XYZ file of C-alpha atoms in Angstrom:
693
model
C 37.982 68.687 33.659
C 37.662 72.073 35.369
C 34.994 74.510 34.212
C 36.471 77.722 32.814
C 33.896 79.787 34.701
C 34.873 78.217 38.007
C 37.050 80.202 40.453
C 39.573 77.368 40.305
C 40.180 77.949 36.620
C 42.763 80.591 37.467
C 44.426 78.508 40.182
C 42.344 80.158 42.872
C 42.750 83.681 41.485
C 39.458 83.845 39.539
C 38.604 83.378 35.890
C 41.189 83.395 33.131
C 41.914 86.764 31.524
C 39.782 86.828 28.355
C 38.116 83.506 29.193
C 34.541 82.657 30.010
C 33.282 84.591 33.073
C 36.016 87.226 32.900
C 34.764 90.791 33.275
C 37.276 93.582 32.563
C 37.662 96.355 35.110
C 36.037 99.649 34.189
C 38.491 102.060 32.647
C 38.949 105.412 34.321
C 38.338 108.196 31.840
C 41.405 110.359 31.458
C 41.026 114.079 32.051
C 43.174 116.962 33.187
C 42.752 118.895 36.428
C 42.155 121.960 34.265
C 38.927 120.362 33.105
C 37.413 120.584 36.602
C 34.826 123.332 36.945
C 34.920 125.056 40.352
C 32.379 127.733 39.417
C 29.493 126.354 41.480
C 31.672 124.746 44.145
C 31.562 125.891 47.767
C 33.899 124.403 50.367
C 31.512 125.278 53.184
C 28.666 123.500 51.418
C 30.899 120.492 50.812
C 31.634 120.308 54.527
C 28.038 121.106 55.466
C 29.007 124.321 57.276
C 27.328 127.030 55.205
C 25.021 128.044 58.088
C 27.708 128.184 60.809
C 28.092 131.696 62.305
C 31.830 131.199 62.872
C 33.687 131.792 59.592
C 36.635 129.602 60.535
C 34.722 126.692 62.041
C 35.622 124.253 59.280
C 39.321 125.084 59.695
C 39.482 124.298 63.409
C 36.769 121.620 63.767
C 36.460 119.878 60.389
C 34.850 116.761 61.887
C 32.523 118.476 64.377
C 28.916 119.378 63.635
C 27.976 122.861 64.755
C 25.531 123.136 67.635
C 24.794 126.344 69.484
C 24.635 124.502 72.815
C 27.713 122.294 72.364
C 30.551 122.671 74.926
C 32.888 123.743 72.117
C 30.726 126.754 71.279
C 30.384 127.745 74.928
C 34.140 127.578 75.472
C 34.782 129.469 72.246
C 32.490 132.283 73.387
C 34.431 132.584 76.635
C 37.701 132.688 74.683
C 36.268 135.354 72.347
C 35.617 137.586 75.358
C 39.222 137.050 76.451
C 40.690 138.013 73.071
C 38.447 141.063 73.001
C 40.539 142.394 75.898
C 43.660 141.971 73.708
C 42.050 143.488 70.636
C 44.036 146.703 70.867
C 47.336 144.785 70.626
C 46.273 142.629 67.660
C 47.393 143.497 64.144
C 45.460 141.981 61.275
C 48.348 142.278 58.838
C 50.735 140.688 61.336
C 48.355 137.779 61.912
C 47.973 137.368 58.154
C 51.729 137.291 57.606
C 52.808 135.253 60.641
C 49.730 132.998 60.875
C 50.392 132.269 64.546
C 49.920 133.949 67.906
C 52.061 133.412 71.005
C 49.828 133.043 74.050
C 51.211 132.981 77.571
C 49.265 130.729 79.904
C 49.560 133.163 82.802
C 47.483 135.743 80.889
C 44.551 133.345 80.804
C 44.999 132.127 84.365
C 44.923 135.745 85.546
C 41.696 136.504 83.659
C 38.883 135.949 86.155
C 36.148 136.553 83.584
C 37.322 133.698 81.355
C 37.861 131.318 84.273
C 34.341 132.029 85.538
C 32.899 130.906 82.186
C 35.492 128.204 81.562
C 36.121 126.876 85.046
C 38.192 123.834 84.097
C 40.397 125.579 81.520
C 43.677 124.470 83.085
C 42.565 120.824 83.187
C 41.267 120.984 79.610
C 44.538 122.461 78.393
C 46.496 119.645 80.007
C 44.149 116.705 79.365
C 42.556 117.714 76.029
C 45.011 120.163 74.457
C 43.990 119.621 70.833
C 40.376 120.671 71.305
C 41.295 123.456 73.749
C 43.861 125.008 71.406
C 41.360 124.770 68.541
C 38.797 126.683 70.629
C 41.371 129.387 71.303
C 42.311 129.517 67.632
C 38.683 129.811 66.526
C 38.120 132.585 69.060
C 41.165 134.494 67.799
C 39.992 133.973 64.213
C 36.566 135.362 65.116
C 38.013 138.439 66.821
C 40.439 139.017 63.927
C 37.515 139.137 61.501
C 36.117 142.111 63.444
C 39.333 144.144 63.325
C 39.516 147.263 61.141
C 40.358 146.578 57.470
C 39.246 142.969 57.897
C 37.210 143.310 54.697
C 40.482 143.367 52.765
C 41.084 139.801 53.935
C 38.095 137.910 52.630
C 39.392 134.564 53.894
C 41.742 134.598 56.868
C 44.158 131.655 57.066
C 44.358 129.143 59.868
C 45.719 130.960 62.923
C 47.826 128.734 65.154
C 47.906 129.313 68.899
C 51.399 128.811 70.341
C 51.361 128.080 74.079
C 54.503 129.562 75.656
C 55.905 129.404 79.197
C 53.805 126.371 80.057
C 54.930 124.752 83.306
C 56.212 122.441 84.662
C 59.156 121.203 82.580
C 59.060 117.389 82.504
C 62.284 115.337 82.222
C 62.490 113.203 79.098
C 62.784 110.044 81.176
C 59.294 110.703 82.610
C 57.560 110.624 79.209
C 55.559 107.411 79.515
C 52.283 106.024 78.202
C 50.331 107.839 80.918
C 51.096 111.175 79.237
C 49.576 110.156 75.910
C 47.396 112.946 74.537
C 48.470 115.494 77.170
C 50.224 118.834 76.842
C 53.726 118.859 78.326
C 56.885 120.956 78.238
C 60.322 119.385 77.823
C 63.850 120.722 77.598
C 66.872 119.190 75.933
C 69.536 119.345 73.251
C 68.751 118.957 69.562
C 70.852 116.075 68.265
C 69.194 115.502 64.911
C 67.328 117.671 62.401
C 65.511 116.036 59.506
C 64.703 117.504 56.088
C 61.602 119.571 55.399
C 58.752 117.683 53.761
C 55.173 118.386 52.716
C 52.264 116.902 54.658
C 48.861 116.905 52.980
C 46.097 117.905 55.381
C 43.277 118.266 52.845
C 43.013 116.601 49.446
C 40.804 117.493 46.533
C 39.098 114.670 44.628
C 37.088 114.544 41.405
C 34.492 111.958 40.475
C 35.579 109.910 37.442
C 32.004 109.865 36.110
C 30.607 113.395 36.557
C 33.877 115.198 37.448
C 32.266 116.742 40.523
C 35.011 118.078 42.860
C 35.022 117.666 46.617
C 37.482 118.089 49.500
C 38.387 115.532 52.141
C 40.215 116.391 55.359
C 43.092 113.974 56.037
C 43.447 113.585 59.788
C 47.092 113.443 60.901
C 48.087 113.234 57.235
C 46.646 109.709 56.769
C 45.544 109.256 53.157
C 41.925 108.346 52.434
C 39.292 108.617 49.690
C 35.667 109.837 49.773
C 32.933 107.286 50.289
C 30.698 108.450 47.440
C 30.140 111.275 44.989
C 28.194 114.227 46.488
C 26.039 114.564 43.347
C 22.599 112.984 43.862
C 22.343 111.683 40.307
C 25.798 110.069 40.320
C 26.843 108.467 43.656
C 29.974 107.019 42.099
C 32.683 105.560 44.323
C 35.644 106.051 42.001
C 37.702 109.217 42.408
C 40.873 110.796 41.115
C 43.070 112.844 43.501
C 43.667 116.449 42.481
C 47.171 117.227 43.710
C 47.350 120.676 42.091
C 43.799 121.678 42.936
C 43.056 124.738 45.108
C 41.127 122.311 47.314
C 44.367 120.502 48.205
C 46.118 121.913 51.249
C 49.622 121.038 52.472
C 51.932 122.203 55.245
C 55.634 121.928 55.966
C 56.756 119.073 58.204
C 60.071 118.501 59.944
C 61.102 115.894 62.502
C 63.877 116.580 65.002
C 65.335 114.456 67.771
C 65.724 115.840 71.272
C 68.065 114.393 73.894
C 68.451 115.044 77.593
C 70.723 118.025 78.099
C 74.267 117.173 79.014
C 74.725 118.247 82.596
C 71.337 117.152 83.875
C 70.881 115.098 87.034
C 72.086 111.829 85.523
C 75.178 113.409 84.026
C 76.323 115.026 87.244
C 75.589 111.854 89.217
C 77.923 109.852 87.035
C 75.601 108.718 84.245
C 75.266 104.979 83.980
C 72.543 104.833 81.331
C 71.903 105.899 77.782
C 70.481 109.442 77.621
C 66.789 109.481 76.785
C 65.671 110.994 73.502
C 62.336 111.706 71.848
C 61.284 112.743 68.363
C 59.457 116.045 67.926
C 57.293 116.876 64.927
C 57.323 120.502 63.787
C 54.962 122.042 61.244
C 54.491 125.396 59.491
C 56.398 128.255 61.155
C 58.220 125.948 63.605
C 60.149 124.328 60.747
C 63.860 125.270 60.692
C 63.547 126.939 64.094
C 66.531 125.060 65.539
C 69.738 123.372 64.501
C 71.796 120.504 65.969
C 73.389 121.469 69.268
C 70.756 124.015 70.291
C 69.264 123.861 73.773
C 65.523 124.274 73.374
C 62.364 124.231 75.471
C 59.433 122.693 73.599
C 55.744 122.575 74.470
C 53.683 119.984 72.646
C 51.184 117.139 72.689
C 52.292 113.556 73.323
C 51.173 111.253 70.512
C 51.969 107.753 69.286
C 53.207 106.400 65.986
C 53.361 102.894 64.526
C 56.743 101.251 64.459
C 57.679 100.049 61.006
C 58.861 96.538 61.607
C 59.061 93.323 59.643
C 57.709 91.273 62.511
C 54.217 89.913 62.390
C 53.113 91.923 65.423
C 54.908 95.089 64.312
C 51.609 96.895 63.806
C 50.884 96.623 67.543
C 54.102 98.384 68.582
C 54.028 102.140 69.014
C 56.536 104.845 69.831
C 55.824 108.078 71.651
C 56.605 111.355 69.940
C 55.793 114.990 70.573
C 53.718 117.149 68.273
C 55.406 120.508 68.790
C 53.261 123.515 69.589
C 55.908 126.100 70.535
C 59.668 126.306 70.906
C 62.011 128.571 72.830
C 65.589 128.489 71.592
C 68.382 129.492 73.960
C 70.573 130.682 71.088
C 68.334 133.689 70.594
C 69.558 135.157 73.878
C 72.984 136.063 75.144
C 75.759 133.546 74.619
C 76.358 133.360 78.365
C 72.733 132.336 78.890
C 73.120 128.927 77.283
C 72.932 126.831 80.437
C 69.716 125.652 81.988
C 70.752 125.663 85.643
C 67.958 126.835 87.900
C 68.700 128.717 91.105
C 66.828 128.554 94.376
C 66.883 131.110 97.176
C 69.248 128.865 99.107
C 71.614 128.830 96.138
C 71.691 132.624 96.013
C 72.599 132.790 99.696
C 75.368 130.219 99.200
C 76.725 132.109 96.177
C 76.734 135.311 98.224
C 78.688 133.549 100.960
C 81.267 132.373 98.427
C 81.573 135.906 97.108
C 82.288 137.189 100.621
C 85.408 135.035 100.909
C 88.769 136.781 101.166
C 90.416 134.727 98.418
C 87.662 133.360 96.193
C 90.010 132.086 93.524
C 91.977 129.923 95.967
C 88.821 128.362 97.347
C 87.347 127.629 93.916
C 90.580 126.219 92.482
C 90.960 123.683 95.282
C 87.275 122.730 94.911
C 87.545 121.762 91.231
C 88.923 118.245 91.715
C 89.685 117.573 95.402
C 90.382 113.888 94.713
C 93.622 114.838 92.924
C 96.280 116.273 95.205
C 98.300 119.232 93.997
C 98.319 120.524 90.396
C 96.905 123.852 91.554
C 97.959 125.662 88.384
C 96.239 123.075 86.198
C 93.052 123.374 88.244
C 93.283 127.161 87.988
C 93.533 126.891 84.211
C 90.531 124.563 84.116
C 88.522 126.962 86.278
C 89.342 129.912 84.006
C 88.413 127.790 81.005
C 85.041 126.868 82.503
C 84.171 130.541 82.973
C 85.611 131.853 79.711
C 86.245 135.384 78.525
C 83.918 138.229 77.661
C 81.303 137.656 74.963
C 81.523 140.180 72.148
C 78.464 142.233 71.296
C 76.340 141.073 68.371
C 76.779 144.407 66.571
C 80.556 144.409 66.972
C 82.437 144.318 63.638
C 85.396 142.591 65.297
C 85.229 138.823 65.617
C 86.912 137.366 68.680
C 86.413 134.145 70.567
C 85.852 134.102 74.330
C 86.787 130.433 74.711
C 89.880 129.346 76.639
C 91.189 125.990 75.394
C 93.412 123.946 77.714
C 95.805 121.090 76.938
C 97.245 118.894 79.695
C 100.293 116.830 78.720
C 102.026 114.565 81.162
C 103.233 111.194 82.229
C 100.661 108.484 83.006
C 99.149 108.276 86.471
C 99.138 111.973 87.352
C 95.353 112.396 87.455
C 94.715 113.956 84.044
C 91.579 111.895 83.399
C 90.242 112.643 86.894
C 90.550 116.368 86.287
C 88.787 116.064 82.926
C 85.911 114.146 84.506
C 85.662 116.787 87.219
C 85.629 119.578 84.623
C 82.804 117.917 82.678
C 80.808 117.428 85.887
C 81.312 120.964 87.178
C 80.571 122.672 83.861
C 76.948 123.807 83.427
C 77.070 121.989 80.099
C 79.831 119.431 79.724
C 80.577 116.524 77.380
C 83.277 113.932 78.042
C 84.691 111.781 75.233
C 87.656 109.452 74.990
C 89.907 109.763 71.979
C 90.543 106.067 71.397
C 86.826 105.407 70.754
C 85.882 108.647 68.984
C 85.537 109.075 65.230
C 85.701 112.294 63.243
C 81.952 112.195 62.564
C 81.178 111.485 66.206
C 83.249 114.490 67.166
C 81.745 116.950 64.666
C 78.557 116.095 62.747
C 77.112 113.078 60.939
C 74.949 112.944 57.821
C 72.281 110.237 58.104
C 70.113 109.162 55.205
C 66.377 109.223 55.877
C 63.886 106.678 54.559
C 62.920 109.011 51.705
C 66.506 109.417 50.539
C 67.116 112.848 52.064
C 69.896 113.585 54.528
C 69.523 114.545 58.174
C 72.156 116.196 60.364
C 73.101 114.462 63.607
C 75.183 116.394 66.116
C 78.528 115.204 67.410
C 80.313 115.930 70.674
C 81.468 119.446 69.751
C 78.001 120.477 68.598
C 76.367 118.952 71.686
C 78.782 120.935 73.855
C 77.764 124.205 72.202
C 78.153 127.024 74.780
C 79.710 124.452 77.078
C 82.850 122.370 77.617
C 84.024 119.343 75.638
C 86.594 117.282 77.555
C 88.666 115.022 75.282
C 90.765 112.366 76.980
C 93.529 110.397 75.238
C 93.937 113.273 72.794
C 97.099 111.731 71.342
C 95.163 108.615 70.232
C 93.001 110.531 67.728
C 95.569 112.035 65.369
C 93.320 111.511 62.341
C 90.603 113.659 63.920
C 92.834 116.624 64.764
C 92.133 118.403 61.477
C 88.425 118.532 62.280
C 89.182 120.628 65.379
C 91.067 123.452 63.661
C 87.996 125.359 62.498
C 85.950 124.645 65.620
C 88.631 125.875 68.038
C 89.262 129.218 66.330
C 86.161 130.124 64.283
C 83.678 128.430 66.679
C 81.794 126.733 63.884
C 81.800 123.548 61.822
C 81.468 123.600 58.048
C 79.905 120.509 56.491
C 80.124 119.602 52.799
C 79.087 115.985 52.405
C 76.640 114.179 50.152
C 75.505 117.363 48.444
C 74.764 119.042 51.801
C 76.672 122.267 52.477
C 75.961 123.988 55.795
C 77.580 125.539 58.854
C 76.813 124.556 62.442
C 77.681 126.482 65.619
C 80.374 124.992 67.838
C 80.994 127.494 70.644
C 82.542 124.783 72.787
C 85.581 125.054 75.020
C 88.014 122.162 74.601
C 89.923 120.733 77.561
C 92.151 117.907 76.345
C 94.587 115.512 77.994
C 97.343 113.684 76.136
C 100.302 111.441 76.809
C 103.671 112.260 75.222
C 105.367 110.042 72.658
C 106.868 106.943 74.178
C 104.802 107.278 77.343
C 107.080 109.776 79.140
C 107.937 113.369 78.419
C 111.418 113.941 76.988
C 112.718 117.277 78.249
C 115.431 117.357 75.594
C 112.759 117.791 72.907
C 110.308 120.603 72.281
C 106.617 120.423 73.042
C 105.713 119.782 69.397
C 108.216 116.935 69.170
C 106.827 115.315 72.319
C 103.232 115.430 71.089
C 101.514 113.745 68.195
C 99.883 116.906 66.892
C 100.603 119.650 64.427
C 101.861 123.103 65.314
C 98.671 124.871 64.053
C 96.551 122.794 66.420
C 98.907 123.332 69.347
C 98.864 127.099 68.789
C 95.085 127.136 69.261
C 95.386 126.058 72.895
C 95.542 129.014 75.252
C 97.101 127.032 78.091
C 99.436 124.038 77.760
C 100.391 122.301 81.011
C 103.276 119.826 81.153
C 103.105 117.432 84.109
C 106.287 115.527 84.959
C 106.497 112.603 87.352
C 109.664 113.538 89.255
C 110.504 111.917 92.615
C 110.123 114.316 95.522
C 110.199 112.949 99.047
C 108.114 115.724 100.597
C 105.537 115.787 97.812
C 105.336 111.985 97.669
C 104.689 111.855 101.409
C 101.863 114.389 101.179
C 100.396 112.646 98.156
C 100.432 109.216 99.817
C 98.745 110.637 102.919
C 96.057 112.192 100.733
C 95.389 108.923 98.877
C 95.287 106.884 102.089
C 92.896 109.382 103.669
C 90.530 109.038 100.725
C 90.530 105.242 100.959
C 90.415 104.909 104.729
C 87.617 107.443 105.160
C 89.663 109.820 107.265
C 88.571 112.631 104.948
C 85.051 111.734 103.928
C 82.926 113.527 101.383
C 80.446 114.545 104.081
C 83.014 116.957 105.501
C 82.962 118.973 102.288
C 79.256 119.833 102.243
C 79.619 122.936 104.410
C 80.467 126.251 102.851
C 82.202 127.697 105.929
C 85.937 128.035 105.525
C 88.469 128.555 108.264
C 91.467 129.797 106.332
C 90.122 133.342 106.018
C 89.128 133.870 109.624
C 92.655 134.884 110.574
C 94.723 135.070 107.401
C 97.821 136.310 109.208
C 97.830 133.173 111.363
C 97.039 130.563 108.726
C 98.839 132.004 105.704
C 101.227 134.373 107.498
C 100.329 137.167 105.059
C 98.035 140.139 104.614
C 95.122 140.240 102.169
C 96.582 143.267 100.418
C 99.726 141.347 99.591
C 97.922 138.279 98.194
C 98.279 139.367 94.530
C 102.020 139.963 95.070
C 102.706 136.308 95.885
C 103.564 133.735 93.276
C 100.331 132.185 92.091
C 101.351 128.601 92.821
C 102.257 129.489 96.429
C 99.060 131.469 96.852
C 96.862 128.590 95.705
C 98.439 125.814 97.765
C 96.778 124.581 100.937
C 99.297 124.464 103.738
C 99.785 121.221 105.703
C 97.388 121.058 108.621
C 95.232 123.876 107.281
C 91.479 123.248 107.587
C 89.682 124.213 104.372
C 86.160 122.989 103.726
C 85.719 123.083 99.986
C 82.727 124.024 97.894
C 80.703 120.931 96.929
C 80.532 120.006 93.278
C 76.866 120.903 92.727
C 77.266 124.311 94.364
C 80.433 124.984 92.350
C 78.525 124.143 89.194
C 75.801 126.613 90.099
C 78.338 129.281 91.005
C 79.971 128.987 87.573
C 76.542 129.096 85.929
C 75.660 132.178 87.974
C 78.860 133.935 86.925
C 78.314 133.107 83.257
C 74.702 134.236 83.389
C 74.536 137.334 85.569
C 77.979 138.909 85.945
C 78.386 141.714 83.367
C 81.200 141.462 80.855
C 84.299 143.351 82.054
C 86.293 145.882 80.074
C 90.069 145.861 79.964
C 91.511 148.943 81.627
C 94.436 150.821 80.000
C 96.712 149.936 82.926
C 95.925 146.232 82.594
C 96.427 146.416 78.840
C 99.865 147.952 79.336
C 100.888 145.181 81.738
C 99.741 142.499 79.290
C 101.530 144.196 76.411
C 104.816 144.396 78.314
C 104.586 140.748 79.322
C 103.770 139.740 75.727
C 106.789 141.623 74.362
C 109.012 140.059 77.006
C 107.653 136.598 76.218
C 108.112 137.082 72.494
C 111.677 138.298 72.951
C 112.631 135.338 75.137
C 111.287 132.824 72.586
C 112.836 134.429 69.551
C 115.968 132.311 69.319
C 114.789 129.114 70.974
C 113.562 126.015 69.182
C 110.114 125.967 70.737
C 106.541 126.868 70.010
C 106.468 130.348 68.439
C 104.771 133.131 70.378
C 102.161 134.933 68.248
C 99.311 137.363 68.816
C 97.209 134.378 69.863
C 99.124 134.322 73.129
C 98.276 137.988 73.721
C 94.596 137.294 73.049
C 94.802 134.319 75.412
C 96.126 136.516 78.208
C 93.292 138.988 77.631
C 90.715 136.197 77.844
C 92.216 134.825 81.059
C 92.228 138.315 82.570
C 88.543 138.684 81.715
C 87.805 135.248 83.158
C 89.544 136.077 86.441
C 87.501 139.287 86.583
C 84.314 137.257 86.256
C 85.384 135.202 89.270
C 85.901 138.356 91.317
C 89.660 138.038 91.721
C 90.322 141.491 90.229
C 88.392 144.585 89.218
C 87.884 146.137 85.748
C 90.254 143.735 84.067
C 93.189 144.703 86.282
C 95.622 141.781 86.672
């Protein structure tokens, strides 16, 4: 018979409850947080920092013991001397309200006095950024305490140092284990924004026996309890957390997901792999600093996090994430500054050489998609769409969109998909999607439920193409998603009202779509609306609608077959198109049999065509992409002249009168606005001056 006091009496779990050898657990006395007396409590004494000369030491180095000869103190003194030089530009009230300070690295690297005392500052900032930034923060805190009226602020808050313009920018694919703990700068597109939560950085505890309060710093938000009571006569090890105590300190926390920007090296080289992404952790003032679709540049510290897995070895798996230190959002600048294309001196010379051409528009149009023969008007429309119209001023009371949407409708096999791929590759920021595999959420925005039950916003194709181009192929296969495009194409935004979340996201994306008509071939006896599987409101939002018909033509078929055979036999290799020199402008009267002054008087389709036997070396794709980015970034917005406005008005009235009695798409003021945008776009490309057509 088993003894009741034996451990086996409870089937291996100890003694029976209430039986022999059972000892009840001590009960925790119940008391309210209001019963805690903080009268004789000192946080500095609790942390053992009452004799530290730096008032903010415990805020920046909670786990470090103060020593006058420690490297931290020596580096802090050098940083104090640096901030003394900036003392005249510091505002105590501004520091108190903002609680952060933007510090450009070049200011420190140009300060010889600081570098003489802190010789390895640049290495410390890269290799040990946490301690280095804390030294800078403590130095700023010390200098702020000496500013005038500092007595009014008896206890300055934690001042965060934000490192801005830190170079170089590292691609997301290069973030590996070797960068753990280092300071880096990355650039990408925000594809997911999580909810805002509270992270506890310091927790107050009270002893259950003597009710003595104390504070414990929680490193990286990991929960822990004190080892023993600080009172000498107690030394209890049981504590109660004080969530509402003044000793408890929390901060806002938000996690976003950053993806490689569409249009980076892998995108323009044809892709072939899943875009890399990384999670970024934002705290305090960085929370809600971006939204899905924004292109941002983030500086932060690479850290690791445990993967939550059900496997036995899940605790040994880690993921890299970035602890954000500063962020630069491209949406805060001009709308034409949304791309991240960098220009070299060689690029500027090449752009200047393009600008010196006699007929720039003809050269650029034929360089858009050289693999497809003909369709010069379609390529011209795509080129105008890539550039876009003039951006309205932020203080303008009139709302107008600068985007030029293009729809290409035609029989199969005419190169519509090739031209869409070329448009996405040439655009400084381009997204290509196929309609038969795209959902409405994947096109706009998705609500994802987080582990805590809150919702997070995940960007779709239109949001990712913000300030760029979204190319949609097989547009007729996604009839159920057409309604989601109505607001985005006209108002340039997406309104979301799902799962209790109501918000609006920017969608300044140009749409270039390709569709097949009903039945596979275009029926000329029917109108455009009858040939397409789309509503009239959606069709009216397209500025340009091209109809491509596969009609037999002996001359055109001969030229097309020669072009295709030349591409496959190597007679016209890609290496011949790397030079920028063109031959068609050297003697325009000989090659085109016309004068430059009479170029605008020709029909556009005849002006854009390359004559048989004419040698034209086109602009390579990468240079064309940079030229478009240069135009969107640096060329000032044109203004429509009265003469050009009169020409557009007369053409609009003529167009409206000719479509009054016909059963076709109605001509509205949207067509007039479309003509204005295309005139502005052609002015950007240098084909006309001051908006003159």
